[in-house]
mmCIF file of C-alpha atoms in Angstrom:
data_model
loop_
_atom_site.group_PDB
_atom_site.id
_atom_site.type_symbol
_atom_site.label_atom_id
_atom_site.label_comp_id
_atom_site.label_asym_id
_atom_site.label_seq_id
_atom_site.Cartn_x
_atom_site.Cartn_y
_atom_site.Cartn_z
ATOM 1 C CA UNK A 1 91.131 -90.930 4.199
ATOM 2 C CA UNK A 2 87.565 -92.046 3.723
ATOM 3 C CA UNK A 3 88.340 -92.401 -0.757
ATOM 4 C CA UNK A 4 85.487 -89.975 -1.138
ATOM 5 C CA UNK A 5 87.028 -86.674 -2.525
ATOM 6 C CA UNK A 6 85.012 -83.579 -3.146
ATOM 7 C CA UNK A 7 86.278 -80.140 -4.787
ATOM 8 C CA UNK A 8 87.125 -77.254 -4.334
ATOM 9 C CA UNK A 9 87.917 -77.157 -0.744
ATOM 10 C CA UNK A 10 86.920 -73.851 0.219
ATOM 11 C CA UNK A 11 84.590 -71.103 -2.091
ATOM 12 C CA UNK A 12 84.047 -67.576 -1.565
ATOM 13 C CA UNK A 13 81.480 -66.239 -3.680
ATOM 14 C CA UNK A 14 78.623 -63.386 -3.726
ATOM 15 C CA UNK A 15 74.847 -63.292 -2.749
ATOM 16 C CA UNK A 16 73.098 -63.797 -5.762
ATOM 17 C CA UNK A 17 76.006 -65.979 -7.479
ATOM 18 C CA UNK A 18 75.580 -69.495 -9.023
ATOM 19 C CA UNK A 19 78.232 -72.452 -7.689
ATOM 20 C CA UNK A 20 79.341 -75.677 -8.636
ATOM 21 C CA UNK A 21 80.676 -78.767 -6.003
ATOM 22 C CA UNK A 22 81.720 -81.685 -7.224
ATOM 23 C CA UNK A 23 82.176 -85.331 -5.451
ATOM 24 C CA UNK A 24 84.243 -88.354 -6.406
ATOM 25 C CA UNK A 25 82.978 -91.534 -4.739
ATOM 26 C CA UNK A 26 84.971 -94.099 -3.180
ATOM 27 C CA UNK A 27 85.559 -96.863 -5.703
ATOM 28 C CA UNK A 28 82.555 -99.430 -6.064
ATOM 29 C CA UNK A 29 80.332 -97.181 -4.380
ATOM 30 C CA UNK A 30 76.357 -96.516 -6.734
ATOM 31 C CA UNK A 31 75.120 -94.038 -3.712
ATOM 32 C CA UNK A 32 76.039 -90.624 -3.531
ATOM 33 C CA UNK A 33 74.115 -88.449 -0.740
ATOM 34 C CA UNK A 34 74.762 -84.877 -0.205
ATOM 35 C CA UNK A 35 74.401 -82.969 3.296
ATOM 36 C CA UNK A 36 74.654 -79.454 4.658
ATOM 37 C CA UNK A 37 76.588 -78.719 7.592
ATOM 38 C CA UNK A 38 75.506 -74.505 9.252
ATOM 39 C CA UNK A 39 76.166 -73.809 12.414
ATOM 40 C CA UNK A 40 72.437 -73.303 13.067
ATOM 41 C CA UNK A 41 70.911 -76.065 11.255
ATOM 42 C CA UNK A 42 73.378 -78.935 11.983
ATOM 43 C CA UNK A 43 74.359 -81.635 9.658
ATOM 44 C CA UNK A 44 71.029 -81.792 7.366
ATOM 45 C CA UNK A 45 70.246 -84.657 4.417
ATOM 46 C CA UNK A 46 69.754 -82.976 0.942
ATOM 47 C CA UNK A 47 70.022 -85.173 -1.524
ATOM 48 C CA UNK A 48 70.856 -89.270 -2.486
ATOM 49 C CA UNK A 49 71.569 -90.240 -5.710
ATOM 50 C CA UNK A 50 71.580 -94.093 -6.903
ATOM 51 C CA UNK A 51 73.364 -95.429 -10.311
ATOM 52 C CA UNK A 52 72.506 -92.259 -11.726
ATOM 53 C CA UNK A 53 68.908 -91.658 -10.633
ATOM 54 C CA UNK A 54 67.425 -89.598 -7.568
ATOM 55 C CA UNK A 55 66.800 -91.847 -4.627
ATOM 56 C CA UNK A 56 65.470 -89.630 -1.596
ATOM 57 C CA UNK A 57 65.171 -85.689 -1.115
ATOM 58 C CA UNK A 58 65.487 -84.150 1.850
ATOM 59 C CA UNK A 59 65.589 -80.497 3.338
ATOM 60 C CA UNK A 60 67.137 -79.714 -0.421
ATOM 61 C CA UNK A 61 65.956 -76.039 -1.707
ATOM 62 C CA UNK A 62 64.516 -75.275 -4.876
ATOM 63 C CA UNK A 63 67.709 -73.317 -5.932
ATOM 64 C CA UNK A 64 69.686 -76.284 -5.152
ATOM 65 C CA UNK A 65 70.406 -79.242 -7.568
ATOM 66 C CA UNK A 66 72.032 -82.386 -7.887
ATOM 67 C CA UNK A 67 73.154 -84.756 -10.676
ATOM 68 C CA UNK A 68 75.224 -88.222 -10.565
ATOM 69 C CA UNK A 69 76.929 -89.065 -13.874
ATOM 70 C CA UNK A 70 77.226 -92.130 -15.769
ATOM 71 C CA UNK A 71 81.002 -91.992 -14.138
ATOM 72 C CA UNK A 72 79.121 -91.908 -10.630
ATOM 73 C CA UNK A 73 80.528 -88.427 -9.314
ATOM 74 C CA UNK A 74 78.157 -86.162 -8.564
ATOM 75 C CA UNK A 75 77.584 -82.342 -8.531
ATOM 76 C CA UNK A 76 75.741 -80.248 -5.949
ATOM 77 C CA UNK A 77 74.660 -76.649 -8.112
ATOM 78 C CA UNK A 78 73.689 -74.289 -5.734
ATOM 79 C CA UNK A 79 72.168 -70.674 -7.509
ATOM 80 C CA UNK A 80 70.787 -67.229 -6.711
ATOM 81 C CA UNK A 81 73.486 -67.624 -3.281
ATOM 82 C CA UNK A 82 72.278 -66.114 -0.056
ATOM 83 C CA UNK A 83 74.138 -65.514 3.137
ATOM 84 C CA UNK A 84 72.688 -68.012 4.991
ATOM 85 C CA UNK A 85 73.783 -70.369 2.439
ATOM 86 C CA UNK A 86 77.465 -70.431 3.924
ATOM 87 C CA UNK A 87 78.056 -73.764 5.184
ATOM 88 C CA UNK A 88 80.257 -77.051 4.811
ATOM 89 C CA UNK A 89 78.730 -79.035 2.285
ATOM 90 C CA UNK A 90 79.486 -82.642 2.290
ATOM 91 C CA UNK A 91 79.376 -85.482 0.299
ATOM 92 C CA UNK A 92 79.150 -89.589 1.325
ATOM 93 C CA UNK A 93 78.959 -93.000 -0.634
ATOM 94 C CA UNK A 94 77.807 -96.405 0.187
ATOM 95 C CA UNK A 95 77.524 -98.928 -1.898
ATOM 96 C CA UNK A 96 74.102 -99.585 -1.558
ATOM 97 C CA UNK A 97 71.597 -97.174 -1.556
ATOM 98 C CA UNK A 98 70.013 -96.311 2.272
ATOM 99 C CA UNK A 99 66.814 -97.741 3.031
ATOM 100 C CA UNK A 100 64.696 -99.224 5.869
ATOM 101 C CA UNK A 101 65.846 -103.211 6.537
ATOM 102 C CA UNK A 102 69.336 -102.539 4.639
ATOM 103 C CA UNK A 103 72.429 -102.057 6.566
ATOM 104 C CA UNK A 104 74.119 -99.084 4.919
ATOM 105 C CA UNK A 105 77.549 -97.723 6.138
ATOM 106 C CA UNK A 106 78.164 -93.753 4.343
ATOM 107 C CA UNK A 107 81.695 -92.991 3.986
ATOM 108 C CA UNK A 108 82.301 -89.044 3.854
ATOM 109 C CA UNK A 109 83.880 -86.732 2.014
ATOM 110 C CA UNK A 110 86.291 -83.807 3.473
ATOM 111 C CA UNK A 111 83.937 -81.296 2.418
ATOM 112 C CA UNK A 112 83.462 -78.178 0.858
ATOM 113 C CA UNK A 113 83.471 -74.810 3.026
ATOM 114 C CA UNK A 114 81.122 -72.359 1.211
ATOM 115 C CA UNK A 115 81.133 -68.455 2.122
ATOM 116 C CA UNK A 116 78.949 -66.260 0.641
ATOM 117 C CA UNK A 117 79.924 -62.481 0.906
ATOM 118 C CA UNK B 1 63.480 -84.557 13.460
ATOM 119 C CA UNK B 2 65.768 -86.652 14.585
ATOM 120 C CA UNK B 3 64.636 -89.744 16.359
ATOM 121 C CA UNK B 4 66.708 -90.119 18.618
ATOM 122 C CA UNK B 5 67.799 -88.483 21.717
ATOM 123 C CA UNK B 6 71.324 -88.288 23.455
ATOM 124 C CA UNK B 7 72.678 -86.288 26.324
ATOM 125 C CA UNK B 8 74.545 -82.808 24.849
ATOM 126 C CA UNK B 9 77.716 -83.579 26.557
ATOM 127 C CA UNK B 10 79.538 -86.135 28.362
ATOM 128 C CA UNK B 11 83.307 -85.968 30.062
ATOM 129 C CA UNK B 12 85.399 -88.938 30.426
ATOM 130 C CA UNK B 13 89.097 -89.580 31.314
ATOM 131 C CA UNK B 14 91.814 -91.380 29.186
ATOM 132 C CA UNK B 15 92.327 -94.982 29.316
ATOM 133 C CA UNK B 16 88.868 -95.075 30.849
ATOM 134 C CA UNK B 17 85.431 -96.600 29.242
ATOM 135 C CA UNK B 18 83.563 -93.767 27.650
ATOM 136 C CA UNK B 19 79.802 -95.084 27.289
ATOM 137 C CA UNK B 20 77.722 -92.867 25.309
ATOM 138 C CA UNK B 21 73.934 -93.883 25.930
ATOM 139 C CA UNK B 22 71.226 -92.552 23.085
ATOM 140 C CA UNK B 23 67.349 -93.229 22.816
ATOM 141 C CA UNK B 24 65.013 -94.213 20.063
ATOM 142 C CA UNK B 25 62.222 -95.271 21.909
ATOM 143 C CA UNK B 26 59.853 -94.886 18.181
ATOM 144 C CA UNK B 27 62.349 -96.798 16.299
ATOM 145 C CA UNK B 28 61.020 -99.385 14.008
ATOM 146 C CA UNK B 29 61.395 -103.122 13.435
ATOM 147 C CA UNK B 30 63.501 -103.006 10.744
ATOM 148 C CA UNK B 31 65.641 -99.696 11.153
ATOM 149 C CA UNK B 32 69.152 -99.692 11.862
ATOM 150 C CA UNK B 33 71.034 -97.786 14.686
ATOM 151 C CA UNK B 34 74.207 -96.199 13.058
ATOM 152 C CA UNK B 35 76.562 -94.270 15.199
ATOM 153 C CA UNK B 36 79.005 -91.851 13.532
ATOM 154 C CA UNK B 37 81.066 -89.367 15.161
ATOM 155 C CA UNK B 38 82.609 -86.113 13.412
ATOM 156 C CA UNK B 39 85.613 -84.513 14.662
ATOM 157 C CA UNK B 40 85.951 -80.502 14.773
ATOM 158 C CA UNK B 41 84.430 -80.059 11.199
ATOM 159 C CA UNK B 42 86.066 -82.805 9.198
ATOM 160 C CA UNK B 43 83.342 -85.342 7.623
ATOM 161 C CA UNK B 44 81.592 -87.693 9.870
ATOM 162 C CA UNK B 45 83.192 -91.027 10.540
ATOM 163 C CA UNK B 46 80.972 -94.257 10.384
ATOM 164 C CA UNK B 47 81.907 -96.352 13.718
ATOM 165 C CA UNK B 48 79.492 -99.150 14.193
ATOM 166 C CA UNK B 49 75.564 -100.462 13.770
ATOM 167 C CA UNK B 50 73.500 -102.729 14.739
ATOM 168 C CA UNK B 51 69.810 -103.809 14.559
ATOM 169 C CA UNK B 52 69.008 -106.602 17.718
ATOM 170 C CA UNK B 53 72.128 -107.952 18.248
ATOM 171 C CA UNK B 54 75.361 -106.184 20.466
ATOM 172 C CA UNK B 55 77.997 -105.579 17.991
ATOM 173 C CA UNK B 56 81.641 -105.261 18.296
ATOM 174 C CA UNK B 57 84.375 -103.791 15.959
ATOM 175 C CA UNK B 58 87.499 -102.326 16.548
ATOM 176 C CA UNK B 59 86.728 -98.643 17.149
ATOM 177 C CA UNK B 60 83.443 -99.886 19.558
ATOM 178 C CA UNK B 61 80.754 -102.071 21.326
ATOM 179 C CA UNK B 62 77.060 -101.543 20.436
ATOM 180 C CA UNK B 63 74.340 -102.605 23.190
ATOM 181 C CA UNK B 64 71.442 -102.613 21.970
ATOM 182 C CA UNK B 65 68.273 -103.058 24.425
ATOM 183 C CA UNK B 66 65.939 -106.080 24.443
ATOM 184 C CA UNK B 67 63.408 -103.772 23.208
ATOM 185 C CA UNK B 68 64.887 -101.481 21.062
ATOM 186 C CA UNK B 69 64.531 -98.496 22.497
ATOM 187 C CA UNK B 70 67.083 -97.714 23.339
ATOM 188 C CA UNK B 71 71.367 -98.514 22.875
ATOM 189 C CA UNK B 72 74.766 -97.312 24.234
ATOM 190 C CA UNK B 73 78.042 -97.130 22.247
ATOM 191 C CA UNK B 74 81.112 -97.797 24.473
ATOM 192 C CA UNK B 75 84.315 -96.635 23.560
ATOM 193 C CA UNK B 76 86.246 -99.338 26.516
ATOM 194 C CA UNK B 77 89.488 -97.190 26.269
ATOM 195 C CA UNK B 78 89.392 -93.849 25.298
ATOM 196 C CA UNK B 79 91.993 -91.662 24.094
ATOM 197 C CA UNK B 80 92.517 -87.466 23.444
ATOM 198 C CA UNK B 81 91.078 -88.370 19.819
ATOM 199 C CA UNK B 82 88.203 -89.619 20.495
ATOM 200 C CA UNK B 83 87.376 -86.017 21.664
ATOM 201 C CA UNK B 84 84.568 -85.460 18.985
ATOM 202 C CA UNK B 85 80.468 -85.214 18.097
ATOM 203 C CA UNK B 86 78.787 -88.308 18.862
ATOM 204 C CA UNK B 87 75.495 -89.118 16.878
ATOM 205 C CA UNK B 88 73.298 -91.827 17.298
ATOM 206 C CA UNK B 89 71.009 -92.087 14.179
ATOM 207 C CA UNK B 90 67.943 -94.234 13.572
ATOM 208 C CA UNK B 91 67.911 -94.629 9.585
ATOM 209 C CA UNK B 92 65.037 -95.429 7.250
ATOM 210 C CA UNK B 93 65.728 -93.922 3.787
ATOM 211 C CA UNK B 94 67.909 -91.090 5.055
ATOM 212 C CA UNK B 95 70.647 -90.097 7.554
ATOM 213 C CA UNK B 96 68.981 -87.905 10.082
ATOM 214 C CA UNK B 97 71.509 -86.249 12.373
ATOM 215 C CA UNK B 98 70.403 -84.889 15.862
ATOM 216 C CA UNK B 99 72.678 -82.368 17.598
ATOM 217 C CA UNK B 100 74.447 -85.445 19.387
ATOM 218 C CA UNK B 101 76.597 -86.002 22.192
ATOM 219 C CA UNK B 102 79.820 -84.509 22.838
ATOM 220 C CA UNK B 103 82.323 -85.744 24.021
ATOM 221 C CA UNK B 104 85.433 -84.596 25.903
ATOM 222 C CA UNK B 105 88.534 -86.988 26.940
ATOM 223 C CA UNK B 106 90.755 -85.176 29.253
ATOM 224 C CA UNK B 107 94.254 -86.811 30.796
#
């Protein structure tokens, strides 16, 4: 158990629909980083998230947005759902934010398996 | 892209020393080497990093090369569940994962 928990576990949805995931931290940890897991893309970097503030982007679509809360979780909105949006979606912490020179260990979330239908 | 590169697959026996070589010939002076390894399709699992030095924990041993280019991570006694994904990642401001190595143990 790596303390990061993310809901729901699984979500079956339609093209076209709008989702929420949502991502606890492990306790202490500022960073937040989000990543997308298809079977023909591999594990790919969306989005970090530092104290509250957007750190680094990555592959992240325009339909897709983040947010970290005062209470550090953090929520991955995903909208206008397409079939190739069906993935696991994960969620890490650190405690410090990743960045060239800094050590940085990301602890991982279960994830979230999204279908679209 | 990733900036690394690592051999797709790699077979070792349990109880024997699994090294797992990966290489990052453009890495930069300050950047990290972090290997993680996921299992089936849980999340990945941090297991060790290093930057010049060889590093030991209690999952692994990091060698890093002289010049940087390149490292191996050496599981010394490998068991069935270490049967996983293997990715060696150089990191500047973001996690970049190749398709990695992996690995099977077989008894």
């Amino acid at each position: 158990d790596s303390g990061v928990t993310q809901t729901p576990k699984h979500l079956i949805t339609a093209t076209g629909q709008r989702v929420t995931l949502r991502c606890s931290p492990r306790s202490g940890d500022l960073s937040v980083y989000w990543y997308q897991q298809s079977l023909d893309q591999g594990l790919q970097f969306l989005i970090q998230y530092y104290n509250g503030e957007e750190r680094a982007k990555g592959n992240i679509l325009e339909r897709f947005s983040a947010q970290q809360f005062p209470d550090l979780h953090s929520e991955l909105n995903l909208s206008s759902l397409e079939l190739g949006d069906s993935a696991l979606y994960f969620c890490a912490s650190s405690v410090d934010p990743l960045s060239s020179g800094v050590k940085n260990e990301q602890f991982f979330g279960p994830g979230t398996r999204l279908t679209v239908l | 892209d990733a900036k690394t590169t690592q051999p797709p697959s790699m077979d070792c026996a349990e109880g024997r020393a699994a090294n797992l070589p990966c290489n990052h010939s453009t890495i930069s002076g300050n950047e990290y080497v972090y290997w993680y390894r996921q299992i089936h399709s849980q999340g990945p699992q941090y297991i060790i990093h290093g930057l010049k030095n060889n590093e030991t924990n209690e999952m692994a041993s990091l060698i890093i090369t002289e010049d940087r280019k390149s490292s191996t991570l050496i599981l010394p006694h490998a068991t069935l569940r270490d049967t996983a994904v293997y990715y060696c990642i150089v990191a500047g401001t973001a996690l970049i994962f190749g398709k990695g190595t992996t690995l099977s143990v077989s008894s």
